[in-house]
Coordinates of C-alpha atoms in Angstrom, one line a residue:
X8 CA 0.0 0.0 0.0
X9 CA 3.1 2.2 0.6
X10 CA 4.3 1.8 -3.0
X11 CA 0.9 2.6 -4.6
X12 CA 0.8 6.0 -2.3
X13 CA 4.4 6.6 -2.9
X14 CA 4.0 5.9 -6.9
X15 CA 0.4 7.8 -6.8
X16 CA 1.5 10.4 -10.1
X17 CA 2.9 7.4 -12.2
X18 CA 0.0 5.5 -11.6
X19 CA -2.5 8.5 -12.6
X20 CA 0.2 8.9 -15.3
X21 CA -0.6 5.4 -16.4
X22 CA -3.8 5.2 -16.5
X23 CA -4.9 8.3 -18.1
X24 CA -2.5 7.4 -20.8
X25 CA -3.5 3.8 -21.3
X26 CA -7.7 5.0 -21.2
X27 CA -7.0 7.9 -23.7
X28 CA -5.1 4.7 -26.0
X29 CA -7.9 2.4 -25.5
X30 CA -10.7 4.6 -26.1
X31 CA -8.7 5.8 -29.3
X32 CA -7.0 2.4 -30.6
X33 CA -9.6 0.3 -29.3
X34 CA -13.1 2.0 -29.9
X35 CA -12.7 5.2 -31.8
X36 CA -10.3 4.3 -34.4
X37 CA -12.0 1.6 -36.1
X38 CA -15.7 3.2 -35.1
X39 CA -15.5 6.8 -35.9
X40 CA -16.7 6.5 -39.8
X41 CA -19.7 5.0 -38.5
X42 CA -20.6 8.3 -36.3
X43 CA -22.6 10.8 -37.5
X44 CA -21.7 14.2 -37.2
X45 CA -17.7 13.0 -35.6
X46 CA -17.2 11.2 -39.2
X47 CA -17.5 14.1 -40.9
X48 CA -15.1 16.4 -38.5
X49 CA -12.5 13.7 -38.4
X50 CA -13.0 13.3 -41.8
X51 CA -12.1 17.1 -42.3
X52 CA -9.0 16.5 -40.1
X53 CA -7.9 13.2 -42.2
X54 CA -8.8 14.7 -45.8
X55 CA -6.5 18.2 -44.6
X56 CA -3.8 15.7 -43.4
X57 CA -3.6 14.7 -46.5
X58 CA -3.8 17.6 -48.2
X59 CA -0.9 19.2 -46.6
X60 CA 1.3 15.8 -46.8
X61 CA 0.4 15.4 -50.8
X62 CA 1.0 19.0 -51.4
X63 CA 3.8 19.5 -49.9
X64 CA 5.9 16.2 -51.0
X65 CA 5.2 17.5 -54.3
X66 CA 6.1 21.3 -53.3
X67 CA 9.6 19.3 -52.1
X68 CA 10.2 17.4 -55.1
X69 CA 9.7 20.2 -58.0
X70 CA 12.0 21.8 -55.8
X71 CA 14.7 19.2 -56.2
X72 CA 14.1 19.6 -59.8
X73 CA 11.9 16.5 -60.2
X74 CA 8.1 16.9 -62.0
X75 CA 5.4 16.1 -60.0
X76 CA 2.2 17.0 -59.5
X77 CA -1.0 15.8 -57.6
X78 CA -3.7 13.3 -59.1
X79 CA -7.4 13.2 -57.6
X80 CA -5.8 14.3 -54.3
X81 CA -4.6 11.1 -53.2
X82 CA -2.3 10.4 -56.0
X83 CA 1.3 11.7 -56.7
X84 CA 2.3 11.6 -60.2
X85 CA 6.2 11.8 -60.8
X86 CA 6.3 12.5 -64.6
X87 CA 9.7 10.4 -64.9
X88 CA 7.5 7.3 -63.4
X89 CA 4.7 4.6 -65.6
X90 CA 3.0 4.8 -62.2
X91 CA 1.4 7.0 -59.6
X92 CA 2.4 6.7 -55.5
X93 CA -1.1 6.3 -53.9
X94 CA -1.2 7.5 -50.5
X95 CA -3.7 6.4 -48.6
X96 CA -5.2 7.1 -45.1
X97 CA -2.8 4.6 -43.1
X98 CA 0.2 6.6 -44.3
X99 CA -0.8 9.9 -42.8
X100 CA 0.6 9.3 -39.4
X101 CA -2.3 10.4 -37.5
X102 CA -2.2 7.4 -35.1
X103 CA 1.4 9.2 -34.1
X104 CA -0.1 12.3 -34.3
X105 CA -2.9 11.2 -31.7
X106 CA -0.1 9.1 -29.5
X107 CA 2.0 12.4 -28.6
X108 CA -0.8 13.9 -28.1
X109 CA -2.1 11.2 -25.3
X110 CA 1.5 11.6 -23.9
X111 CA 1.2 15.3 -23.1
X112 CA -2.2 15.5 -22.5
X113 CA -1.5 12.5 -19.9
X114 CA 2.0 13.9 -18.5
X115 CA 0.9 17.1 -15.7
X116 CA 1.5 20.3 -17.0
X117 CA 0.0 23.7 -17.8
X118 CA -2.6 23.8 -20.6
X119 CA -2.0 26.7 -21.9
X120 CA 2.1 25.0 -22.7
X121 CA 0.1 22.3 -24.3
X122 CA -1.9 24.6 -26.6
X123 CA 1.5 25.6 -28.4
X124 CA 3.4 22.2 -27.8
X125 CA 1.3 19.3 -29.3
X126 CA 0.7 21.5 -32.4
X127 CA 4.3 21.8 -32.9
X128 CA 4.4 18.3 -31.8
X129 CA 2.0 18.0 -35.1
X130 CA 4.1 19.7 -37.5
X131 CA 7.0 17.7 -36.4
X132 CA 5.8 14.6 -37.3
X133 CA 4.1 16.1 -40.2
X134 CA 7.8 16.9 -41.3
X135 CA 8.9 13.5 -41.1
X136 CA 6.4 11.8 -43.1
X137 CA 6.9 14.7 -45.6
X138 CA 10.1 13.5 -45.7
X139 CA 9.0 9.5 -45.8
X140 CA 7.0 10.5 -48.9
X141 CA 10.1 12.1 -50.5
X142 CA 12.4 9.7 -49.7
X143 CA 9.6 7.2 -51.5
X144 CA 9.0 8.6 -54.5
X145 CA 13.6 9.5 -54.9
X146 CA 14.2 6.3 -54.1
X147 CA 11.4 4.9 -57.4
X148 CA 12.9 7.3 -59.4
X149 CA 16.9 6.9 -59.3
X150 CA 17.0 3.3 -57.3
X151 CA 13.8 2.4 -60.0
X152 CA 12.7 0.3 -56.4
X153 CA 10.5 1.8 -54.3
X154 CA 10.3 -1.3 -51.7
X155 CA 14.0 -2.1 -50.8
X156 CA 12.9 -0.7 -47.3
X157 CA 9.7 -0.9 -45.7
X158 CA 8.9 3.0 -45.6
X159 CA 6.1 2.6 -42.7
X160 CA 8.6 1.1 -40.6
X161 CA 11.3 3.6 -41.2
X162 CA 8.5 6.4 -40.5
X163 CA 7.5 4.6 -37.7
X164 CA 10.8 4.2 -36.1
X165 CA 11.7 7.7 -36.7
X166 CA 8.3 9.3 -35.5
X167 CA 8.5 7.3 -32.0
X168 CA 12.2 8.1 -31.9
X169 CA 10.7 12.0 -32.0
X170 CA 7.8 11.7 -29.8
X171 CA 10.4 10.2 -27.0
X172 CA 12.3 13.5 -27.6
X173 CA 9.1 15.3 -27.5
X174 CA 8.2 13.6 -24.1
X175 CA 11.3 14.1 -22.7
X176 CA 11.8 17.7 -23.2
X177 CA 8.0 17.7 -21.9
X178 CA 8.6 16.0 -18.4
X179 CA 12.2 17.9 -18.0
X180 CA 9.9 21.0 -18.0
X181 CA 6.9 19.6 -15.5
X182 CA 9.1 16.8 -13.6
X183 CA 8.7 17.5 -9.6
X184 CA 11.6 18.8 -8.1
X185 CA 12.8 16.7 -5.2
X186 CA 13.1 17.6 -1.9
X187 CA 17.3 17.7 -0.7
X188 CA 17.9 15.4 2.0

């Protein structure tokens, strides 16, 4: 009983993190195109995700001097390619999105920090699948293999490897002093 009221932040920790990744991963993720009116508002979210990731991989590569443009929103077209890179709702990276954002939410702190830090928390992994798409579509077009690597695990690898930073510098800013002895 002394190690439950001694541990008494981790635990809360613990549990509001593991119901905020139940209730996402568990109920909300493969329910929420059945719901009404939250269908259509996480449908907004999910079609903008895209929007920005699509538009801006193909902002990136006609800046490296390579021709691309987007297809029916979902497509790029790289004009050196006989195919299109389809990018589809799975690549977006909103289930990393939603996990740093359980992290902070979960971790004590100030709202008001949290209204600036999980956006920019956003961006960031926003930038690295930006980056995922790029690296996609270079390596099809001058390796003329697009699979030699699994690209969802390198994202993957790379996005928790950035939440943990994330996290890090968020509980180095709210950790509890303790007391000298």
């Amino acid at each position: 009983m002394d190690f439950i009221r001694k541990n008494m932040d981790v635990i809360g920790f613990i549990a509001k993190l593991g119901a905020l990744c139940g209730f996402y991963f568990w109920w909300f993720s493969p329910n929420v195109w059945s719901l009404p009116i939250i269908s259509t508002l996480y449908g907004y979210f999910v079609h903008y995700v895209l929007l920005s990731l699509i538009e801006s991989s193909v902002w990136v590569l006609n800046l490296l001097g390579y021709g691309a443009e987007v297809v029916n929103q979902r497509y790029l077209d790289l004009y050196d390619l006989e195919f299109n890179v389809h990018v589809k709702n799975f690549c977006l990276g909103i289930d990393m999105m939603f996990t740093l954002t359980a992290l902070i939410i979960s971790f004590p702190g100030k709202w008001k920090d949290r209204l600036w830090f999980i956006p920019i928390g956003l961006i960031g992994i926003q930038l690295i699948n930006i980056g995922r798409i790029v690296g996609l579509c270079l390596s099809f077009l001058l390796l003329k293999k697009g699979s030699f690597v699994d690209h969802h695990d390198v994202f993957n690898v790379i996005a928790v490897i950035f939440i943990f930073f994330l996290f890090v510098m968020w509980v180095g800013r709210y950790k509890k002093e303790e007391p000298a002895s």
